[in-house]
Amino acid sequence: MDQMFAGPCVTGVTLNYGRGYGGKWYKVAGSSTSTETYGPSTIVVDRRDNSMYFGFNVKTVLPDNNPDFEPAVVAMDSSGDLRWWSRLYHEVQPSGDTVTSTPDQYVDGLAIDYSKPLSTGYLVVNARCHGNNVENLWEGNIIAANTTASGFRNGFSGSNGNIHYSWLGKLKLVNGTLMHSTHVGEYSEGTAAWGTSFTDPNLAPWPNPNSGWPDINTTRIAPSSLKVINDGSVCIISLGRRTITTNNAFQKMVLPKNGDLSCWNQFVRVYTPELKRITYSSLVTGKWDTVTQAGGDNTQLYGVFKVEKGIVVVGKNTATTGVANGNLLPVSNVPTWGQSTPLDESAIFGFFTNDSIIKPGDNPVTTLNYVKAKNNNYFYLECTTQSGIKRICRNYH
């Protein structure tokens, strides 16, 4: 918390409150701008060595007395000793300038990438910012430790400032060094300044987010929902507007060049391990009217999981006073225990499959063994996951 204090934080020493290194107040004693509000949001444990990683933000006050939220990701070893921490943006730019990051920024999710050994593995971070200004979450194509890096969306574009949009990054487990990142911001309805189209046949003719300067709109990855696949790919569920969908999607977004209008939607997506491309992106929303925009924006997704033959998502069809909202979702292969028409606020269970996301290595459990305890009074089931992590499933007395 050094940045918010007038001097370094020293255990057991009372600090003189004042503008910190970043020019921000952490607390103004006796003032209406006093603040010491922390927002812990997510925690994950690496099961190989029990290292702990958690994300939070702290409320601060900018030099012009406007409020701000500072993010942080903290790494601790299994005993709780600090290993490293990251602010997720340049506090000191490569030029040596110290800058204040004015957009509100939050940490919404963390996950361990078990596709690599501990010494070279990654922590995957889902952060979010409110607006855009001088210094924001790290770009996808300006990474000191990886000069050839490029994200699916390298940074902000357009002129919409009062929005919340997301960010994904991969930091080294051992020291927090950023290696890959991408901003996650879907297009606004009615925007212009489109760039050139993708040449990737799975994405063409969508405009590439890294060309042109189109407006983006609020895009929020569901909190604590991201999953890392066995090969290091990252799977998310999120809210978007004119969402880019792949040509192999189950439910596609209409293309802007055709004149059809979009709607707010929930979507599921898979990024490649380096966060440079997407291999699958599908909507999960009601079939909306592309002229009036009515009928969509009636779902919420809460959880996602990758299995060998596809992606599982769970959520709900929203309702108002007992009546399901919007138009019906496109469904297929409804099981005998399910139904295709929502009644009131109904649960959604989706299974998406496609050749591009079928991966035999994504079975969550590869072996299951009965293990007898030393005193022979009970035994337990021990399952070994694809990443080699052993978990005790249940004790049997």
Short mmCIF file of C-alpha atoms in Angstrom, two decimals:
data_model
loop_
_atom_site.label_atom_id
_atom_site.label_comp_id
_atom_site.label_asym_id
_atom_site.label_seq_id
_atom_site.Cartn_x
_atom_site.Cartn_y
_atom_site.Cartn_z
CA MET A 1 0.00 0.00 0.00
CA ASP A 2 3.05 2.27 -0.23
CA GLN A 3 1.56 4.14 -3.16
CA MET A 4 -1.29 5.53 -1.04
CA PHE A 5 0.84 6.72 1.89
CA ALA A 6 3.27 9.59 2.30
CA GLY A 7 6.07 7.09 2.96
CA PRO A 8 6.78 3.36 2.97
CA CYS A 9 4.48 1.18 5.08
CA VAL A 10 6.42 -0.12 8.08
CA THR A 11 4.84 -2.63 10.43
CA GLY A 12 4.09 -1.15 13.86
CA VAL A 13 4.81 2.43 12.83
CA THR A 14 2.10 5.09 12.70
CA LEU A 15 2.19 6.82 9.32
CA ASN A 16 1.62 10.48 8.65
CA TYR A 17 -1.24 10.44 6.20
CA GLY A 18 -0.71 12.45 3.04
CA ARG A 19 -0.37 12.20 -0.69
CA GLY A 20 1.41 8.99 -1.59
CA TYR A 21 3.98 8.28 -4.25
CA GLY A 22 1.26 8.18 -6.91
CA GLY A 23 -0.21 11.53 -5.84
CA LYS A 24 -3.25 9.89 -4.25
CA TRP A 25 -4.80 10.10 -0.83
CA TYR A 26 -5.33 6.85 0.96
CA LYS A 27 -6.88 8.63 3.94
CA VAL A 28 -7.43 12.26 4.83
CA ALA A 29 -7.86 12.40 8.59
CA GLY A 30 -10.98 14.24 9.71
CA SER A 31 -12.04 15.01 6.15
CA SER A 32 -15.11 14.05 4.17
CA THR A 33 -12.75 12.43 1.68
CA SER A 34 -11.53 9.90 4.25
CA THR A 35 -11.46 6.41 2.84
CA GLU A 36 -10.01 3.09 3.86
CA THR A 37 -12.28 0.69 2.02
CA TYR A 38 -10.82 -2.54 0.66
CA GLY A 39 -12.59 -4.76 -1.85
CA PRO A 40 -11.25 -8.33 -1.74
CA SER A 41 -12.77 -10.20 -4.66
CA THR A 42 -11.11 -13.50 -5.56
CA ILE A 43 -8.59 -16.07 -4.34
CA VAL A 44 -6.96 -19.13 -5.87
CA VAL A 45 -4.48 -21.71 -4.52
CA ASP A 46 -1.90 -23.57 -6.60
CA ARG A 47 -2.41 -27.18 -5.48
CA ARG A 48 1.15 -28.13 -6.37
CA ASP A 49 2.84 -26.03 -3.68
CA ASN A 50 -0.13 -24.36 -1.90
CA SER A 51 0.94 -20.86 -2.94
CA MET A 52 -1.92 -18.38 -2.57
CA TYR A 53 -2.98 -15.62 -4.96
CA PHE A 54 -5.71 -13.09 -4.29
CA GLY A 55 -7.08 -9.99 -5.95
CA PHE A 56 -8.55 -6.85 -4.43
CA ASN A 57 -8.91 -3.12 -4.85
CA VAL A 58 -8.68 -0.20 -2.45
CA LYS A 59 -10.64 3.03 -2.65
CA THR A 60 -8.44 6.11 -3.07
CA VAL A 61 -8.84 9.81 -3.85
CA LEU A 62 -7.16 11.43 -6.85
CA PRO A 63 -5.23 14.72 -6.61
CA ASP A 64 -8.33 16.56 -7.93
CA ASN A 65 -10.37 14.91 -5.11
CA ASN A 66 -12.27 12.61 -7.45
CA PRO A 67 -12.67 9.00 -6.24
CA ASP A 68 -10.64 6.13 -7.67
CA PHE A 69 -10.18 2.38 -7.14
CA GLU A 70 -6.70 0.87 -7.26
CA PRO A 71 -6.32 -2.84 -8.17
CA ALA A 72 -3.74 -5.31 -6.91
CA VAL A 73 -2.88 -9.00 -7.29
CA VAL A 74 -0.86 -10.43 -4.40
CA ALA A 75 1.09 -13.71 -4.31
CA MET A 76 2.01 -15.47 -1.05
CA ASP A 77 3.74 -18.75 -0.36
CA SER A 78 2.04 -21.52 1.62
CA SER A 79 3.05 -19.92 4.94
CA GLY A 80 1.61 -16.53 4.02
CA ASP A 81 4.91 -14.76 3.27
CA LEU A 82 4.69 -12.21 0.45
CA ARG A 83 6.20 -13.36 -2.85
CA TRP A 84 5.20 -10.53 -5.20
CA TRP A 85 2.41 -8.15 -6.05
CA SER A 86 1.21 -6.48 -9.25
CA ARG A 87 -0.80 -3.31 -9.89
CA LEU A 88 -1.63 -4.47 -13.47
CA TYR A 89 -0.51 -1.19 -15.04
CA HIS A 90 2.61 1.01 -15.26
CA GLU A 91 3.05 2.99 -12.06
CA VAL A 92 6.30 4.11 -13.64
CA GLN A 93 6.20 4.15 -17.42
CA PRO A 94 9.12 2.82 -19.51
CA SER A 95 10.16 6.45 -20.07
CA GLY A 96 10.57 6.86 -16.31
CA ASP A 97 7.50 9.06 -15.83
CA THR A 98 5.37 8.38 -12.75
CA VAL A 99 1.70 8.48 -13.74
CA THR A 100 -1.65 8.30 -11.99
CA SER A 101 -4.08 5.70 -13.30
CA THR A 102 -7.43 7.43 -13.17
CA PRO A 103 -9.86 4.74 -14.40
CA ASP A 104 -11.44 2.68 -11.61
CA GLN A 105 -9.92 -0.79 -11.84
CA TYR A 106 -10.91 -4.05 -10.19
CA VAL A 107 -9.74 -7.68 -10.05
CA ASP A 108 -12.69 -9.96 -10.85
CA GLY A 109 -11.12 -13.41 -11.19
CA LEU A 110 -7.97 -15.54 -10.96
CA ALA A 111 -7.05 -19.02 -12.19
CA ILE A 112 -3.91 -21.17 -12.26
CA ASP A 113 -2.59 -22.24 -15.66
CA TYR A 114 -1.47 -25.81 -14.94
CA SER A 115 -0.35 -26.43 -18.54
CA LYS A 116 3.26 -25.61 -17.59
CA PRO A 117 5.51 -26.58 -14.65
CA LEU A 118 5.62 -24.40 -11.56
CA SER A 119 8.86 -22.74 -12.63
CA THR A 120 7.38 -21.50 -15.91
CA GLY A 121 3.66 -21.52 -15.15
CA TYR A 122 1.19 -18.64 -15.20
CA LEU A 123 -1.43 -16.99 -13.06
CA VAL A 124 -4.37 -15.91 -15.24
CA VAL A 125 -5.99 -12.63 -14.17
CA ASN A 126 -9.39 -11.21 -15.11
CA ALA A 127 -9.46 -7.49 -14.32
CA ARG A 128 -11.91 -4.73 -15.23
CA CYS A 129 -11.73 -0.97 -15.72
CA HIS A 130 -14.33 1.78 -15.63
CA GLY A 131 -13.52 4.05 -18.55
CA ASN A 132 -10.17 4.84 -20.11
CA ASN A 133 -7.60 7.53 -19.50
CA VAL A 134 -3.87 8.26 -19.31
CA GLU A 135 -2.73 4.93 -17.86
CA ASN A 136 -4.89 1.84 -18.04
CA LEU A 137 -4.49 -1.92 -17.74
CA TRP A 138 -1.49 -3.23 -19.70
CA GLU A 139 -1.71 -3.40 -23.49
CA GLY A 140 -1.49 -6.70 -25.33
CA ASN A 141 1.31 -5.68 -27.68
CA ILE A 142 3.60 -3.61 -25.43
CA ILE A 143 5.11 -6.13 -23.00
CA ALA A 144 8.72 -5.71 -21.93
CA ALA A 145 9.31 -9.39 -21.18
CA ASN A 146 7.66 -10.56 -24.40
CA THR A 147 8.36 -8.13 -27.24
CA THR A 148 6.56 -10.26 -29.84
CA ALA A 149 3.33 -10.46 -27.84
CA SER A 150 0.00 -9.39 -29.30
CA GLY A 151 -3.50 -9.67 -27.82
CA PHE A 152 -6.78 -10.38 -29.58
CA ARG A 153 -7.60 -6.77 -28.62
CA ASN A 154 -4.47 -4.83 -27.70
CA GLY A 155 -6.22 -1.92 -25.99
CA PHE A 156 -9.10 0.51 -25.79
CA SER A 157 -10.68 2.06 -28.90
CA GLY A 158 -13.40 4.60 -29.56
CA SER A 159 -14.81 7.44 -27.47
CA ASN A 160 -17.16 5.72 -24.97
CA GLY A 161 -15.72 6.59 -21.57
CA ASN A 162 -18.43 5.67 -19.08
CA ILE A 163 -18.28 1.90 -19.58
CA HIS A 164 -16.93 -1.15 -17.75
CA TYR A 165 -14.84 -3.46 -19.89
CA SER A 166 -12.59 -6.41 -19.06
CA TRP A 167 -8.97 -7.53 -19.40
CA LEU A 168 -7.16 -10.87 -19.32
CA GLY A 169 -3.49 -11.33 -18.50
CA LYS A 170 -0.99 -14.08 -17.79
CA LEU A 171 1.61 -13.36 -15.10
CA LYS A 172 4.50 -15.65 -14.18
CA LEU A 173 3.75 -17.59 -10.99
CA VAL A 174 7.27 -17.16 -9.66
CA ASN A 175 7.58 -13.38 -9.90
CA GLY A 176 4.44 -11.77 -11.40
CA THR A 177 6.07 -10.80 -14.72
CA LEU A 178 3.46 -10.08 -17.39
CA MET A 179 3.80 -12.32 -20.46
CA HIS A 180 0.47 -12.14 -22.34
CA SER A 181 -2.61 -9.92 -22.19
CA THR A 182 -5.71 -8.84 -24.08
CA HIS A 183 -8.44 -6.31 -23.47
CA VAL A 184 -11.97 -7.76 -23.68
CA GLY A 185 -14.28 -5.10 -25.12
CA GLU A 186 -17.00 -5.86 -27.66
CA TYR A 187 -18.23 -3.38 -30.26
CA SER A 188 -20.99 -0.83 -29.63
CA GLU A 189 -24.19 -0.78 -31.66
CA GLY A 190 -24.06 1.91 -34.35
CA THR A 191 -20.32 2.55 -34.18
CA ALA A 192 -18.23 3.49 -37.18
CA ALA A 193 -14.48 3.72 -37.90
CA TRP A 194 -14.27 -0.01 -38.56
CA GLY A 195 -10.86 -1.40 -39.37
CA THR A 196 -9.79 -4.13 -41.75
CA SER A 197 -11.38 -7.57 -41.63
CA PHE A 198 -9.81 -10.71 -40.21
CA THR A 199 -8.11 -13.07 -42.62
CA ASP A 200 -8.66 -15.98 -40.19
CA PRO A 201 -11.46 -18.02 -41.87
CA ASN A 202 -13.06 -18.68 -38.49
CA LEU A 203 -13.44 -14.92 -37.87
CA ALA A 204 -13.76 -13.30 -41.30
CA PRO A 205 -15.41 -11.00 -42.28
CA TRP A 206 -15.54 -9.48 -38.75
CA PRO A 207 -13.45 -6.29 -38.37
CA ASN A 208 -10.21 -6.83 -36.45
CA PRO A 209 -10.26 -5.00 -33.06
CA ASN A 210 -6.61 -4.05 -33.57
CA SER A 211 -7.40 -1.94 -36.63
CA GLY A 212 -9.57 1.15 -36.97
CA TRP A 213 -10.97 3.03 -33.97
CA PRO A 214 -14.56 1.79 -33.39
CA ASP A 215 -16.45 2.41 -30.16
CA ILE A 216 -16.68 -0.42 -27.67
CA ASN A 217 -19.36 -0.89 -25.03
CA THR A 218 -19.56 -2.45 -21.57
CA THR A 219 -18.13 -5.98 -21.60
CA ARG A 220 -17.95 -7.76 -18.23
CA ILE A 221 -16.56 -11.23 -17.68
CA ALA A 222 -18.60 -13.02 -15.02
CA PRO A 223 -16.77 -12.74 -11.67
CA SER A 224 -14.61 -15.71 -10.65
CA SER A 225 -15.75 -17.71 -13.67
CA LEU A 226 -12.71 -17.99 -15.95
CA LYS A 227 -11.25 -21.43 -16.55
CA VAL A 228 -7.89 -22.50 -17.96
CA ILE A 229 -7.97 -25.48 -20.30
CA ASN A 230 -5.37 -28.24 -20.22
CA ASP A 231 -3.35 -26.70 -23.08
CA GLY A 232 -3.34 -23.23 -21.50
CA SER A 233 -6.29 -21.82 -23.46
CA VAL A 234 -8.60 -19.55 -21.46
CA CYS A 235 -12.37 -19.99 -21.35
CA ILE A 236 -14.71 -17.16 -20.24
CA ILE A 237 -18.39 -16.24 -20.03
CA SER A 238 -19.22 -12.57 -20.41
CA LEU A 239 -21.72 -9.83 -21.20
CA GLY A 240 -21.37 -7.92 -24.48
CA ARG A 241 -23.24 -5.94 -27.11
CA ARG A 242 -22.08 -6.36 -30.72
CA THR A 243 -20.11 -9.45 -29.71
CA ILE A 244 -17.61 -10.98 -32.12
CA THR A 245 -18.62 -14.60 -32.72
CA THR A 246 -16.69 -17.25 -34.62
CA ASN A 247 -17.98 -18.96 -37.74
CA ASN A 248 -18.11 -22.25 -35.84
CA ALA A 249 -20.42 -20.80 -33.16
CA PHE A 250 -23.76 -22.32 -32.21
CA GLN A 251 -25.44 -18.88 -32.04
CA LYS A 252 -23.86 -16.08 -34.09
CA MET A 253 -24.03 -12.29 -33.84
CA VAL A 254 -25.30 -10.53 -36.95
CA LEU A 255 -22.58 -8.71 -38.86
CA PRO A 256 -22.62 -4.89 -38.68
CA LYS A 257 -22.13 -4.45 -42.42
CA ASN A 258 -25.50 -6.07 -43.18
CA GLY A 259 -27.52 -3.40 -41.36
CA ASP A 260 -29.04 -5.79 -38.81
CA LEU A 261 -29.10 -4.52 -35.23
CA SER A 262 -27.51 -6.30 -32.25
CA CYS A 263 -28.73 -6.76 -28.68
CA TRP A 264 -27.14 -7.13 -25.27
CA ASN A 265 -26.11 -10.73 -24.82
CA GLN A 266 -24.24 -13.28 -22.76
CA PHE A 267 -21.52 -15.21 -24.57
CA VAL A 268 -19.00 -18.01 -24.06
CA ARG A 269 -15.50 -17.76 -25.56
CA VAL A 270 -12.16 -19.58 -25.76
CA TYR A 271 -8.85 -17.70 -26.18
CA THR A 272 -5.65 -19.36 -27.33
CA PRO A 273 -2.94 -19.83 -24.64
CA GLU A 274 -1.14 -16.61 -25.64
CA LEU A 275 -4.49 -14.68 -25.70
CA LYS A 276 -3.81 -13.73 -29.31
CA ARG A 277 -6.77 -15.38 -31.04
CA ILE A 278 -10.17 -16.82 -30.23
CA THR A 279 -11.06 -20.33 -31.37
CA TYR A 280 -14.69 -20.35 -30.28
CA SER A 281 -17.17 -17.60 -29.40
CA SER A 282 -20.93 -18.14 -29.23
CA LEU A 283 -23.90 -16.14 -27.94
CA VAL A 284 -26.32 -17.48 -25.33
CA THR A 285 -29.39 -15.25 -25.59
CA GLY A 286 -32.95 -15.14 -26.89
CA LYS A 287 -33.55 -14.88 -30.65
CA TRP A 288 -33.94 -11.12 -30.92
CA ASP A 289 -35.58 -9.05 -33.63
CA THR A 290 -32.73 -7.53 -35.66
CA VAL A 291 -34.89 -4.51 -36.57
CA THR A 292 -36.42 -3.59 -33.19
CA GLN A 293 -33.66 -5.25 -31.07
CA ALA A 294 -36.40 -6.78 -28.86
CA GLY A 295 -36.39 -10.30 -27.49
CA GLY A 296 -32.75 -10.73 -26.48
CA ASP A 297 -30.86 -9.68 -23.35
CA ASN A 298 -32.79 -12.22 -21.29
CA THR A 299 -30.05 -14.51 -19.95
CA GLN A 300 -27.37 -14.49 -17.28
CA LEU A 301 -24.46 -16.93 -17.19
CA TYR A 302 -22.73 -17.79 -13.91
CA GLY A 303 -20.42 -20.74 -14.50
CA VAL A 304 -18.34 -22.40 -17.22
CA PHE A 305 -16.33 -25.63 -17.35
CA LYS A 306 -14.29 -27.30 -20.09
CA VAL A 307 -14.58 -31.03 -20.70
CA GLU A 308 -13.11 -33.25 -23.38
CA LYS A 309 -15.85 -32.80 -25.99
CA GLY A 310 -16.81 -29.19 -25.40
CA ILE A 311 -17.82 -26.46 -22.97
CA VAL A 312 -20.48 -26.58 -20.27
CA VAL A 313 -22.21 -23.36 -19.16
CA VAL A 314 -24.89 -22.75 -16.54
CA GLY A 315 -27.08 -19.73 -15.96
CA LYS A 316 -30.71 -18.65 -16.09
CA ASN A 317 -33.42 -17.20 -18.30
CA THR A 318 -34.55 -14.07 -16.45
CA ALA A 319 -38.19 -13.34 -15.65
CA THR A 320 -40.44 -10.45 -14.59
CA THR A 321 -43.32 -11.08 -12.14
CA GLY A 322 -43.34 -14.77 -12.95
CA VAL A 323 -43.15 -14.44 -16.75
CA ALA A 324 -39.98 -15.41 -18.63
CA ASN A 325 -38.33 -12.45 -20.36
CA GLY A 326 -37.54 -12.15 -24.05
CA ASN A 327 -37.75 -14.66 -26.86
CA LEU A 328 -36.83 -18.33 -26.70
CA LEU A 329 -33.19 -19.37 -26.79
CA PRO A 330 -32.15 -21.47 -29.76
CA VAL A 331 -31.83 -24.99 -28.35
CA SER A 332 -31.11 -28.46 -29.69
CA ASN A 333 -30.80 -32.00 -28.35
CA VAL A 334 -32.87 -31.18 -25.27
CA PRO A 335 -32.54 -34.12 -22.82
CA THR A 336 -35.60 -35.89 -21.46
CA TRP A 337 -35.21 -34.18 -18.08
CA GLY A 338 -35.03 -30.71 -19.67
CA GLN A 339 -37.37 -28.49 -21.63
CA SER A 340 -37.02 -25.94 -24.41
CA THR A 341 -39.50 -23.37 -23.05
CA PRO A 342 -38.70 -21.44 -19.84
CA LEU A 343 -41.22 -21.29 -17.03
CA ASP A 344 -40.80 -18.18 -14.90
CA GLU A 345 -37.08 -17.78 -14.06
CA SER A 346 -35.60 -21.01 -15.41
CA ALA A 347 -32.14 -22.51 -15.22
CA ILE A 348 -30.04 -22.79 -18.38
CA PHE A 349 -27.72 -25.73 -18.97
CA GLY A 350 -25.70 -25.51 -22.16
CA PHE A 351 -23.20 -27.85 -23.76
CA PHE A 352 -21.29 -26.46 -26.75
CA THR A 353 -19.19 -28.72 -28.93
CA ASN A 354 -17.15 -28.20 -32.07
CA ASP A 355 -14.08 -29.78 -33.64
CA SER A 356 -11.95 -26.79 -32.60
CA ILE A 357 -12.71 -27.26 -28.90
CA ILE A 358 -12.71 -31.06 -28.63
CA LYS A 359 -9.55 -31.91 -26.70
CA PRO A 360 -9.03 -35.36 -25.14
CA GLY A 361 -6.68 -33.83 -22.57
CA ASP A 362 -9.51 -31.84 -21.00
CA ASN A 363 -11.01 -34.71 -19.04
CA PRO A 364 -11.18 -33.31 -15.48
CA VAL A 365 -10.19 -36.64 -13.88
CA THR A 366 -7.84 -39.22 -15.34
CA THR A 367 -7.53 -41.72 -12.48
CA LEU A 368 -9.67 -42.58 -9.48
CA ASN A 369 -8.26 -44.71 -6.68
CA TYR A 370 -9.47 -46.09 -3.38
CA VAL A 371 -6.89 -45.36 -0.69
CA LYS A 372 -7.06 -47.02 2.71
CA ALA A 373 -5.97 -45.02 5.75
CA LYS A 374 -3.20 -46.37 7.98
CA ASN A 375 -5.50 -47.25 10.87
CA ASN A 376 -7.88 -49.09 8.50
CA ASN A 377 -10.85 -47.24 10.02
CA TYR A 378 -11.72 -45.50 6.78
CA PHE A 379 -10.67 -45.04 3.17
CA TYR A 380 -11.05 -42.24 0.68
CA LEU A 381 -11.29 -41.62 -3.05
CA GLU A 382 -8.26 -39.91 -4.53
CA CYS A 383 -8.67 -38.45 -8.01
CA THR A 384 -5.78 -37.29 -10.17
CA THR A 385 -6.57 -34.52 -12.63
CA GLN A 386 -5.11 -34.07 -16.09
CA SER A 387 -2.61 -31.57 -14.66
CA GLY A 388 -1.36 -34.13 -12.15
CA ILE A 389 -3.05 -32.53 -9.14
CA LYS A 390 -4.34 -35.00 -6.58
CA ARG A 391 -7.50 -34.23 -4.65
CA ILE A 392 -9.29 -36.17 -1.94
CA CYS A 393 -12.88 -36.53 -3.05
CA ARG A 394 -14.57 -37.95 0.04
CA ASN A 395 -13.84 -39.88 3.21
CA TYR A 396 -15.74 -43.13 3.83
CA HIS A 397 -15.90 -44.42 7.40
#
